[in-house]
Amino acid sequence: MSSPNGTPTKITQGSQTKGGIGESTLRPDGTLKVTGEFAYSSDMWHEDMLWGQILRSTVAHAEIVSIDTSEALATPGVYAVLTYDDLPTDVKNYGLEIQDTPVLAHGKVRHHGEPVAIVAADHPETARRAAAKIKVDYRELPVITDEASATAPDAILVHENRDDHHAGHVPHPNIVHRQPIVRGDVAEARKRADVIVEGEYTFGMQDQAFLGPESGLAVPEEDGGVHLYIATQWLHSDLRQIAPVLGLPEDKVRMTLSGVGGAFGGREDLSMQIHACLLALRTGKPVKIVYNRFESFFGHVHRHPAKLYYEHGATKDGKLTHMKCRIVLDGGAYASASPAVVGNASSLSVGPYVIDDVDIEAIALYTNNPPCGAMRGFGAVQACFAYEAQMDKLAKRLGMDPVEFRQLNAMEQGTLMPTGQPVDSPAPVAELLRRVKAMPMPPERQWESSEGADLRELPGGLSNTTHGEGVVRGVGYAVGIKNVGFSEGFDDYSTAKVRMEVVGGEPVVTVHTAMAEVGQGGVTVHAQIARTELGVTQVTINPADTRVGSAGSTSASRQTYVTGGAVKNACELVREKVLEIGRRKFGSYHPAWATAELLLEGGKVVTDGGEVLGDLADVLEDEVVEVEEEWRHRPTEPFDLRTGQGNGHVQYSFAAHRAVVEVDTELGLVKVIELACAQDVGKALNPLSVLGQIQGGTVQGLGVAVMEEIIVDPKTAKVKNPSFTDYLIPTILDTPTIPVDVLELADEYAPYGLRGIGEAPTLSSTPAVLAAIRNATGLELNRTPVRPEHLTGTSLSEA
Amino acid sequence: MRVNFTVNGRPQEADDVWEGESLLYVLRERLGLPGSKNACEQGECGSCTVRLDGVPVCSCLVAAGQVEGREVVTVEGLADYAKQRAEGGCATGACGTSLQNAQQWEAKGDSHTGEGTELSPIQQAFIDAGAVQCGFCTPGLLVAADEMLERNPTPTDADIREALSGNLCRCTGYEKIMDAVRLAAARQGEAV
Amino acid sequence: MDFLRPASWEEALAAKAEHPTAVPIAGGTDVMVEINFDHRRPEYLMDLNRIGDLSEWEVGEESVRLGASVPYTTIMENLRAELPGLALASHTVASPQIRNRGGVGGNLGTASPAGDAHPALLAAGAEVEVESVRGSRRIPIDEFYTGVKRNALAPDELIRAVHVKKADGPQQFSKVGTRNAMVIAVCAFGLALHPRTRTVRTGIGSAAPTPVRAKAAEEFLNAALEEGGFWDNGKIITPSVAKQFADLCSASCNPIDDVRGTASYRRHAVGVMARRTLTWTWESYRGTRRTTEGAA
């Protein structure tokens, strides 16, 4: 079939720009994005295309007694209605690590909103009406919604007959994975403690709430295969899961990355990919599926809600003695990334502190709640919220300044993680705290103006709830640690294909990777790396697709490190080949070709002393140099299943926040005045993008501090607020100024010394805001998000 | 039903429109103008903001039949709209004169960045200030911010925040968007 | 689904008489959400945008006749002096884009307890002008809301305008939401002082099945102000009076627990808003009095 409208195109940038690494080069896709021409997956359009619609379960846990699709099939304009029985092969499940997720429900649904049937029709309304005519008879089952109901002796198993690789070591089949970490002797260390604080913390279910809903277009191809244009975080991971279900070899499932409207972890799992392909192959027509916002809340996994139980001890001079914790993550009905989230939560549960004696346990549950998986911060966010609350409690008990207390116990380069792994690159935890504390404070009563109170600067904003009455300021600090890249022995590689040739007398470079650009600016950085390494100005970025090797996921703060590393590596290999050609052609004219360190700069071959040996155009003439190569960071190892020991992580990322809030203490409304951040980024490849990542991550942390939560009815396990009317994310009027102090301490093991940066600011933002609210109100506040009723003692039902 | 209206200065006709379709759907799926975005379809995110007879509205909440005979400006027409305004042309969007390049959107050639495309000051400022990440909120923000600067060329920070409070962004934390609007206002001031 | 486009008010009434199930759509800010999310599939949609009269307003001697489709933005910008409570409420409606399209007619038609205009209309005093081919009538605002998302309209009637009493004293409006903009009310409170009649009126949103007035609180305050000669002496309202007023406002709520807030929070917040808005309006009244006296 012909190409659809909205097929991604190459992006060339740089005829006038220098734009190497370290510069704030502008996005190559910026113009397309501000003119509305950039094609997102939901913008794809094909002549004669059909619209796919998914019928989802209206109950959380039930046996499916029967499904009757006859009336839907008979609807004019409907081309196909598929259920489990129509799946073409024996592979009927998928999953990131554990293949436990049915493509379409088989005999049972395990959570509210699970896909049961799919419809293709010539208009979305026709598809919706037809889907509504499918009759599903459910026999409801009791719902499992928390640890008590999941591990009760007579608990119904969410998944019967588990045979995944975690099944053998978990204490109960309704536990996906359990990771203990034991180091030192907690019982002995506890005796040295002068103060001991305990806390039980609750972290609510957060949604990624990316703005571009799940969507894509599947186009059947003449060879019996299918071409899927899709918004995802990892093309090759999708491919690995899709092809077996379709019964096609991977080379017959072509995947092209379409414009991605944000991701934040929510596109790591499949959503409508297989459904669109199944309908396209069945009908022989292109099929487009676009979720609306309501469906999007059911169409992707969320951040794990968690219960965290912590005990810390400290001596009276402020040294931490020990830590015990238990972290219970609710993974919902399917495993998704739960095992890895458990690994992160346990191994990062100590935070960026030195504690030699620890006893840690993290588990993820199977329940009938919505499935949870990857979201920015991935297991480290929940832990940071809890351990930072503990640090404040300890400081208060000891009568110490909370920042000084943290600095006294701060991790440094060389500190051992609870897993026994040494931190082998800079860990400027105390310095980040110092910097964030040193930033000037915003003026007091900044809401007062000559014309009275400016409502927009007060809690409640334009809703006119206070003119200053009840408003109390509070200040809070927090710091966090996040691992970068995939851990625990995962083969975390990326692939880059780099090509150099002369076009119109000018050397140009083409970079081709399968990296998912989700907004983070990877495409900008790839071009910068190519310019720096190969001395050209003009760089073309090819669309990401599966014609090149895997780039791994756009997650875990890893893409600049890993795919950036792969691009750098491929560029270096191209450079070697170009120099070889140069030596072959011109070596006899100048001895430096053989003896000097040679670089490519400004379109020329130069010695490290700056002497020009020749133009790249003359060296290459009509030769084309192309390299495709995989690149890996240092290997990691799995954590021991009993002791949690092991060199599991690649790199760490650190950020600290200071939050200044004003709380209307009578109404329980919060206005965050400022969220200052200090972060070590190793090396800022693109300083403008670095700030954008830090500020964006900071505000997602703010959101889950004061408003964002998916509310699940504990009696029915049904989602109560799947809309932007009731799942609130911060508006520009909820967002403070975010001054950022960027520190660049190189990690000698990473490309250019860089550090993955995307997630760390999401960690410390939430506990800093909570600390500031505690500071303003004097309340203990052990849950997030904190809602007005928690600040006013009105959280209990009147009934 | 059939709906006739003007988009970015060009008369448009949409046929076989289902009566429950929104203006947003008609723009995106029937007129080949997918620049206005479909993030929430409930008026909570502003990503579908267009100007309807000059007024910023959420196109997802306008029934297609309601735009019969009216003037719509979308992000695709924003550069021309701003240019006309700068040249002293009509700023209401209701001129209906021949806007050159009123864009019928289509897949462009092979190698393309849009470099050299003429942009409105607010569009250029969004690029320069780093206000674009995933870009899904960008079209709606641009239409809203451009309209604010038309009404209020020297906005305070609080004015900017209030005017853009109906446009959600999930990537940037809004700081670079503030920078972009301040930059556009400053450049606009210099140009006068 | 059929799309009706009456070109005049008479045509609209005729169409509504012929198709009583027709759903009127003006700003679309409620109706389109329900259609987009597949919550509603009316047989007929009736566009009211073509009826220019609905977007006009007229300031009379006693009251403002506000066309049902006058957008909130227009109210904020043009009727701040005449209808200060409603102008404040209008400013809290959703977002600029929504305020450019939505009007009071839509709020009344939907009759959600969370509609932002209701507390202001209740406090100011208003009548809803509705009409059908059978004739026109005015429904006092106190009798308009009949149940959760139900109003006193007959199936063949349309809302044409609202007649809101011009402010004769200070008015305030407060709304609690868990976000600083673009938020549906957790609860809301409107208060209007009417010095000419020496009365106080209130309106409460989102804290009962319908928008309500806190009548016991009004009666208490009217009596307390009269007794203490407050209207004449312009004294500061004592904290105990303010507190009792606030408590009575809380008591007049009949709230529920839902995803936006607990019932007990709503009751509590209404009390706080009642106390604060009473303070603001009374201070403003005292200020005006002093200015007037000073000038005399």
XYZ file of N, CA, C and O in Angstrom, chain A residues 5-6 9-15 26-28 30-37 40 42-43 45 49 51 123-125 128 206-209 211-213 260-262 264 288 290 292-293 375 454 456-457 462 518-519 688 691-693 695-696 699-700 708 723-725 729-733 735-738, chain B residues 16 18 21 25 28-30 34-42 44-45 47 75-76 78 103 105-115 117-119 123-124 126-130 132-139 142 156 158-162 164-165 167-178 182:
588
model
N -0.384 9.639 4.931
C -0.023 11.010 5.305
C 0.500 11.004 6.726
O -0.077 10.346 7.589
N 1.553 11.764 6.924
C 2.100 11.829 8.267
C 3.277 10.897 8.450
O 3.768 10.720 9.553
N 9.606 12.056 8.278
C 10.625 12.339 7.273
C 11.954 12.582 7.961
O 12.029 12.795 9.168
N 12.980 12.546 7.147
C 14.302 12.901 7.655
C 14.292 14.362 8.107
O 13.583 15.187 7.541
N 15.113 14.647 9.072
C 15.227 16.024 9.523
C 16.676 16.454 9.363
O 17.579 15.828 9.923
N 16.884 17.480 8.563
C 18.246 17.972 8.364
C 18.385 19.318 9.040
O 17.502 20.152 8.949
N 19.476 19.482 9.743
C 19.667 20.748 10.431
C 21.124 21.115 10.383
O 21.982 20.236 10.378
N 21.364 22.390 10.317
C 22.705 22.790 10.649
C 23.470 23.532 9.598
O 24.660 23.773 9.780
N 22.849 23.941 8.512
C 23.647 24.605 7.510
C 24.326 25.858 8.055
O 25.440 26.165 7.681
N 19.299 24.400 19.028
C 17.834 24.324 19.034
C 17.372 23.018 18.399
O 18.090 22.404 17.609
N 16.172 22.621 18.762
C 15.639 21.338 18.270
C 15.521 21.334 16.750
O 14.963 22.262 16.179
N 15.957 20.268 16.102
C 15.788 20.209 14.643
C 14.326 20.053 14.229
O 13.969 20.400 13.108
N 11.896 21.580 15.798
C 11.155 22.691 16.406
C 10.215 23.391 15.447
O 9.059 23.662 15.783
N 10.700 23.665 14.247
C 9.848 24.389 13.301
C 8.615 23.558 12.943
O 7.495 24.072 12.902
N 8.836 22.268 12.715
C 7.683 21.415 12.400
C 6.684 21.409 13.547
O 5.473 21.409 13.335
N 7.204 21.433 14.768
C 6.294 21.352 15.915
C 5.539 22.663 16.157
O 4.418 22.630 16.643
N 6.140 23.810 15.833
C 5.399 25.062 16.061
C 4.482 25.438 14.898
O 3.658 26.342 15.035
N 4.633 24.771 13.771
C 3.736 25.087 12.656
C 2.587 24.088 12.547
O 1.723 24.221 11.693
N 2.597 23.087 13.403
C 1.540 22.076 13.349
C 1.793 21.012 12.302
O 0.945 20.166 12.053
N 2.966 21.041 11.666
C 3.231 20.065 10.603
C 3.827 18.770 11.106
O 3.852 17.771 10.385
N 2.181 13.541 14.617
C 2.094 12.605 15.744
C 1.342 11.356 15.283
O 0.671 11.372 14.245
N -1.297 10.121 16.225
C -2.741 10.309 16.056
C -3.071 11.151 14.823
O -4.233 11.276 14.449
N -2.047 11.735 14.191
C -2.280 12.541 12.986
C -2.184 11.706 11.712
O -2.448 12.200 10.622
N -2.849 9.402 8.666
C -4.082 9.299 7.893
C -3.794 8.523 6.626
O -2.758 8.720 5.993
N -8.824 4.280 5.173
C -8.499 3.629 6.446
C -9.759 3.401 7.284
O -10.756 4.099 7.147
N -11.289 2.680 11.372
C -11.031 3.090 12.757
C -11.238 1.897 13.680
O -12.257 1.218 13.596
N -16.024 4.617 10.464
C -16.078 5.902 11.167
C -15.950 5.593 12.660
O -16.484 4.573 13.112
N -15.271 6.435 13.399
C -15.117 6.121 14.829
C -16.448 5.952 15.553
O -16.569 5.107 16.441
N -17.446 6.729 15.162
C -18.748 6.599 15.837
C -19.397 5.252 15.501
O -20.002 4.629 16.363
N -17.670 2.795 17.688
C -18.116 2.913 19.084
C -19.489 2.281 19.276
O -19.728 1.549 20.228
N 0.023 7.490 40.570
C 0.193 8.645 39.676
C 0.088 8.199 38.228
O 0.488 7.086 37.873
N -0.445 9.076 37.401
C -0.537 8.785 35.968
C 0.489 9.619 35.213
O 0.756 10.762 35.570
N 1.033 9.029 34.158
C 2.014 9.765 33.346
C 1.367 10.980 32.690
O 2.002 12.008 32.521
N 0.099 10.826 32.318
C -0.663 11.934 31.727
C 0.091 12.634 30.605
O 0.037 13.852 30.485
N 0.431 14.075 27.017
C -0.716 14.733 26.367
C -1.165 14.036 25.088
O -2.316 14.129 24.696
N -0.254 13.380 24.396
C -0.636 12.717 23.140
C -1.168 11.329 23.431
O -0.419 10.449 23.830
N -2.459 11.098 23.243
C -3.019 9.804 23.623
C -2.434 8.669 22.787
O -1.916 8.883 21.695
N 5.643 11.361 18.900
C 5.253 10.904 20.232
C 4.931 12.120 21.108
O 5.779 12.980 21.314
N 3.728 12.155 21.622
C 3.309 13.267 22.471
C 3.568 12.989 23.936
O 2.651 12.901 24.748
N 4.853 12.855 24.293
C 5.220 12.591 25.691
C 5.087 11.111 26.015
O 4.400 10.370 25.327
N 7.033 9.379 29.482
C 7.252 9.326 30.938
C 7.100 7.926 31.512
O 6.767 7.752 32.686
N -6.595 2.705 11.950
C -6.086 3.699 12.898
C -6.834 3.539 14.224
O -8.056 3.364 14.225
N -7.090 5.555 17.936
C -6.710 6.691 18.777
C -7.522 6.606 20.063
O -8.750 6.629 20.008
N -9.186 8.065 23.401
C -9.474 9.377 23.955
C -8.923 9.403 25.387
O -8.352 8.427 25.860
N -9.065 10.518 26.079
C -8.414 10.651 27.384
C -8.957 9.637 28.393
O -8.222 9.080 29.177
N 7.135 4.533 35.375
C 6.936 5.972 35.287
C 8.188 6.651 35.825
O 8.781 6.176 36.799
N -2.843 40.084 45.189
C -2.978 39.519 43.841
C -3.347 38.049 44.001
O -2.536 37.227 44.410
N -3.712 35.708 42.092
C -2.983 34.714 41.311
C -1.738 34.230 42.036
O -1.181 33.206 41.703
N -1.315 34.993 43.043
C -0.110 34.629 43.799
C -0.447 33.936 45.118
O 0.439 33.646 45.911
N -7.280 32.217 41.428
C -8.399 33.033 40.971
C -9.715 32.666 41.642
O -10.693 33.383 41.511
N 10.746 11.191 22.312
C 9.431 11.392 22.929
C 9.256 12.833 23.392
O 8.288 13.154 24.068
N 10.209 13.681 23.004
C 10.170 15.074 23.424
C 11.432 15.479 24.149
O 11.739 16.662 24.303
N 20.253 23.951 27.418
C 18.849 24.364 27.363
C 17.928 23.157 27.592
O 16.950 23.231 28.341
N 17.921 22.021 31.296
C 17.006 22.798 32.140
C 15.569 22.349 31.924
O 14.788 22.227 32.871
N 15.232 22.100 30.663
C 13.865 21.666 30.353
C 13.528 20.352 31.035
O 12.420 20.164 31.542
N 14.484 19.431 31.060
C 14.257 18.148 31.732
C 14.101 18.343 33.234
O 13.225 17.748 33.867
N 13.246 21.059 34.943
C 12.028 21.784 35.315
C 10.784 20.918 35.093
O 9.868 20.915 35.919
N 10.777 20.184 33.980
C 9.634 19.315 33.704
C 9.498 18.215 34.749
O 8.403 17.924 35.228
N 8.121 19.514 38.089
C 6.686 19.795 38.161
C 5.866 18.500 38.231
O 4.812 18.464 38.851
N 6.370 17.415 37.626
C 5.661 16.144 37.806
C 5.724 15.695 39.269
O 4.792 15.090 39.781
N -2.140 15.069 42.117
C -2.332 13.966 41.172
C -2.549 12.624 41.855
O -1.668 12.159 42.583
N -10.343 10.981 33.963
C -10.540 12.126 33.071
C -9.671 13.276 33.552
O -9.243 13.297 34.707
N -9.434 14.243 32.670
C -8.668 15.425 33.074
C -9.513 16.398 33.898
O -9.016 17.430 34.325
N -10.794 16.074 34.091
C -11.602 16.898 34.992
C -11.314 16.524 36.441
O -11.331 17.377 37.320
N -3.606 17.674 36.770
C -2.165 17.909 36.688
C -1.934 19.420 36.773
O -2.836 20.200 36.487
N -0.744 19.841 37.185
C -0.545 21.270 37.429
C -0.742 22.128 36.170
O -0.298 21.758 35.091
N -1.421 23.243 36.348
C -1.497 24.244 35.289
C -0.347 25.229 35.489
O 0.388 25.162 36.479
N -0.241 26.153 34.574
C 0.829 27.153 34.663
C 0.629 28.064 35.885
O 1.574 28.671 36.373
N -0.629 28.104 36.411
C -0.890 28.899 37.610
C -0.573 28.127 38.898
O -0.597 28.692 39.980
N 2.248 26.367 39.017
C 3.663 26.073 38.874
C 4.491 27.277 39.281
O 4.203 28.385 38.858
N 5.487 27.046 40.116
C 6.299 28.163 40.588
C 7.460 28.446 39.642
O 7.651 27.731 38.658
N 8.222 29.450 39.970
C 9.507 29.602 39.298
C 10.410 28.462 39.778
O 10.320 28.012 40.923
N 11.261 28.006 38.879
C 12.119 26.859 39.189
C 13.568 27.208 38.859
O 14.073 26.877 37.787
N -20.531 14.876 4.542
C -20.830 13.656 5.307
C -20.420 13.778 6.762
O -19.987 12.802 7.383
N -20.813 13.729 10.516
C -21.757 13.218 11.513
C -22.090 14.357 12.466
O -21.202 15.127 12.862
N -19.947 15.268 15.467
C -18.521 15.557 15.315
C -18.183 16.956 15.822
O -18.963 17.893 15.671
N -12.455 17.416 15.174
C -12.431 16.224 14.326
C -12.474 16.624 12.857
O -11.745 16.075 12.025
N -9.097 17.948 11.774
C -8.032 16.931 11.750
C -8.271 15.847 10.709
O -7.363 15.477 9.978
N -9.506 15.344 10.670
C -9.739 14.134 9.877
C -10.382 14.415 8.525
O -10.334 13.580 7.641
N -11.015 15.568 8.373
C -11.688 15.826 7.098
C -10.985 16.891 6.272
O -11.089 16.914 5.068
N -4.190 18.560 10.944
C -4.088 17.916 12.257
C -3.254 18.699 13.268
O -2.946 18.178 14.347
N -2.908 19.939 12.949
C -2.099 20.730 13.881
C -2.784 20.935 15.219
O -2.145 20.891 16.267
N -4.083 21.145 15.221
C -4.830 21.269 16.485
C -4.907 19.886 17.099
O -5.264 18.933 16.420
N -4.599 19.788 18.385
C -4.372 18.460 18.964
C -5.539 17.944 19.790
O -6.317 18.713 20.350
N -5.575 16.620 19.935
C -6.685 15.903 20.551
C -6.257 15.289 21.884
O -6.322 14.091 22.062
N -5.814 16.098 22.826
C -5.258 15.513 24.054
C -6.313 15.108 25.070
O -6.116 14.161 25.800
N -7.417 15.852 25.172
C -8.390 15.455 26.191
C -9.828 15.431 25.696
O -10.652 14.721 26.232
N -10.144 16.223 24.713
C -11.501 16.290 24.145
C -12.567 16.569 25.195
O -13.685 16.107 25.096
N -12.166 17.319 26.236
C -13.145 17.728 27.232
C -12.877 19.150 27.724
O -13.334 19.535 28.788
N -10.252 20.543 28.874
C -9.408 20.702 30.060
C -7.944 20.987 29.725
O -7.165 21.289 30.621
N -7.532 20.823 28.471
C -6.093 20.879 28.202
C -5.700 21.973 27.235
O -4.532 22.351 27.172
N -5.149 21.981 24.122
C -4.257 21.658 23.002
C -4.967 21.789 21.656
O -4.325 21.792 20.618
N -3.327 26.648 14.142
C -1.876 26.849 14.228
C -1.243 26.854 12.845
O -0.269 27.567 12.604
N -1.825 26.106 11.916
C -1.258 26.074 10.571
C -1.323 27.450 9.906
O -0.538 27.736 9.007
N -1.262 30.353 11.687
C -0.874 31.377 12.663
C 0.179 32.342 12.121
O 0.106 33.552 12.362
N -2.469 26.656 4.732
C -1.850 25.372 4.449
C -2.824 24.221 4.415
O -3.439 23.892 5.404
N -2.580 20.777 4.705
C -1.465 20.000 5.211
C -1.259 18.743 4.380
O -2.175 18.086 3.949
N -0.029 18.407 4.123
C 0.278 17.145 3.449
C 1.684 16.724 3.831
O 2.475 17.519 4.307
N 1.957 15.448 3.619
C 3.301 14.960 3.916
C 4.279 15.693 3.010
O 4.074 15.814 1.818
N 5.327 16.201 3.628
C 6.264 16.992 2.854
C 7.364 16.103 2.283
O 7.389 14.901 2.499
N 8.258 16.734 1.539
C 9.314 15.997 0.826
C 10.207 15.201 1.760
O 9.969 15.103 2.941
N 11.233 14.678 1.212
C 12.032 13.689 1.907
C 12.868 14.296 3.021
O 12.900 13.804 4.135
N 13.526 15.360 2.715
C 14.420 15.931 3.710
C 13.913 17.314 4.066
O 13.883 18.195 3.246
N 13.511 17.442 5.305
C 12.685 18.606 5.589
C 12.761 18.980 7.059
O 12.586 18.146 7.921
N 13.048 20.169 7.338
C 12.949 20.640 8.719
C 12.003 21.794 8.821
O 11.725 22.278 9.896
N 11.551 22.288 7.689
C 10.812 23.530 7.745
C 11.735 24.716 7.922
O 11.287 25.839 8.114
N 13.056 24.500 7.873
C 13.970 25.640 7.975
C 13.678 26.596 6.825
O 13.474 26.176 5.698
N 11.046 28.380 6.781
C 9.623 28.695 6.892
C 9.464 30.005 7.655
O 10.161 30.230 8.641
N 8.566 30.839 7.187
C 8.344 32.088 7.899
C 7.450 31.823 9.110
O 6.385 31.228 8.982
N 7.911 32.246 10.264
C 7.165 31.971 11.487
C 6.652 33.261 12.105
O 7.213 34.338 11.877
N 5.885 31.825 17.532
C 6.403 30.509 17.108
C 7.929 30.489 17.208
O 8.530 29.547 17.736
N 8.555 31.543 16.714
C 10.017 31.596 16.757
C 10.505 31.602 18.208
O 11.484 30.930 18.551
N 9.078 30.298 20.811
C 8.947 28.966 21.425
C 10.143 28.094 21.071
O 10.645 27.342 21.901
N 10.606 28.187 19.840
C 11.787 27.401 19.447
C 13.020 27.932 20.176
O 13.778 27.173 20.788
N 13.201 29.225 20.142
C 14.427 29.821 20.679
C 14.557 29.629 22.193
O 15.655 29.489 22.716
N 13.421 29.657 22.888
C 13.476 29.581 24.351
C 13.482 28.148 24.864
O 13.562 27.925 26.061
N 13.380 27.183 23.977
C 13.339 25.789 24.436
C 11.989 25.422 25.028
O 11.903 24.554 25.898
N 9.578 23.985 23.534
C 8.990 22.821 22.862
C 9.736 21.569 23.289
O 10.956 21.496 23.145
N 9.029 20.612 23.860
C 9.628 19.284 24.049
C 8.855 18.307 23.179
O 9.127 18.208 21.989
N 7.877 17.602 23.760
C 7.142 16.689 22.874
C 6.327 17.474 21.868
O 6.070 17.013 20.772
N 5.902 18.666 22.251
C 5.258 19.562 21.294
C 3.762 19.382 21.151
O 3.130 20.079 20.365
N 3.178 18.471 21.908
C 1.753 18.193 21.725
C 0.885 19.344 22.222
O -0.164 19.618 21.679
N 1.348 20.043 23.256
C 0.592 21.186 23.773
C 0.878 22.449 22.984
O 0.196 23.461 23.141
N 1.945 22.405 22.184
C 2.470 23.631 21.571
C 1.466 24.370 20.671
O 1.310 25.586 20.807
N 0.768 23.675 19.759
C -0.147 24.420 18.884
C -1.180 25.235 19.657
O -1.406 26.413 19.356
N 0.420 28.188 21.418
C 0.792 29.256 20.496
C -0.416 30.118 20.139
O -0.332 31.348 20.137
N 2.494 41.121 32.397
C 3.290 40.712 33.560
C 3.331 39.182 33.573
O 2.566 38.521 32.856
N 2.228 37.297 35.880
C 0.921 36.820 36.338
C -0.095 36.875 35.200
O -0.947 35.987 35.072
N 0.006 37.900 34.362
C -0.907 37.978 33.202
C -0.694 36.791 32.275
O -1.649 36.202 31.755
N 0.580 36.458 32.039
C 0.877 35.336 31.139
C 0.300 34.055 31.723
O -0.371 33.282 31.045
N 0.562 33.858 33.022
C 0.067 32.619 33.642
C -1.453 32.538 33.570
O -2.009 31.479 33.278
N -2.105 33.662 33.828
C -3.568 33.618 33.782
C -4.069 33.304 32.368
O -4.962 32.486 32.181
N -2.657 31.688 30.039
C -2.324 30.346 29.553
C -2.780 29.253 30.522
O -2.388 28.090 30.378
N -3.626 29.626 31.478
C -4.012 28.640 32.496
C -4.936 27.565 31.935
O -5.191 26.568 32.608
N -4.158 25.851 29.242
C -3.329 25.026 28.358
C -2.371 24.190 29.184
O -1.418 24.714 29.757
N -2.626 22.887 29.246
C -1.747 22.010 30.015
C -0.510 21.645 29.207
O -0.579 21.414 28.010
N 0.621 21.592 29.905
C 1.852 21.051 29.331
C 2.394 20.051 30.338
O 2.380 20.319 31.536
N 2.844 18.901 29.870
C 3.321 17.874 30.795
C 4.840 17.742 30.756
O 5.406 17.065 31.604
N 5.496 18.355 29.784
C 6.941 18.137 29.630
C 7.797 19.211 30.286
O 8.815 18.919 30.892
N 7.424 20.469 30.117
C 8.382 21.551 30.359
C 8.363 22.111 31.763
O 9.290 22.824 32.139
N 7.300 21.856 32.523
C 7.175 22.555 33.796
C 6.878 24.030 33.610
O 6.949 24.807 34.559
N 6.574 24.427 32.375
C 6.104 25.776 32.006
C 7.174 26.879 32.062
O 6.924 27.983 31.577
N 8.333 26.621 32.647
C 9.298 27.713 32.799
C 9.760 28.243 31.438
O 9.882 29.447 31.227
N 10.052 27.314 30.525
C 10.522 27.747 29.209
C 9.383 28.358 28.386
O 9.630 29.157 27.484
N 8.169 27.971 28.714
C 7.030 28.595 28.032
C 6.906 30.049 28.490
O 6.678 30.948 27.680
N 7.093 30.281 29.802
C 7.116 31.660 30.305
C 8.206 32.447 29.584
O 7.981 33.582 29.129
N 7.687 35.802 27.243
C 8.405 37.044 27.574
C 9.271 37.478 26.393
O 9.340 38.660 26.053
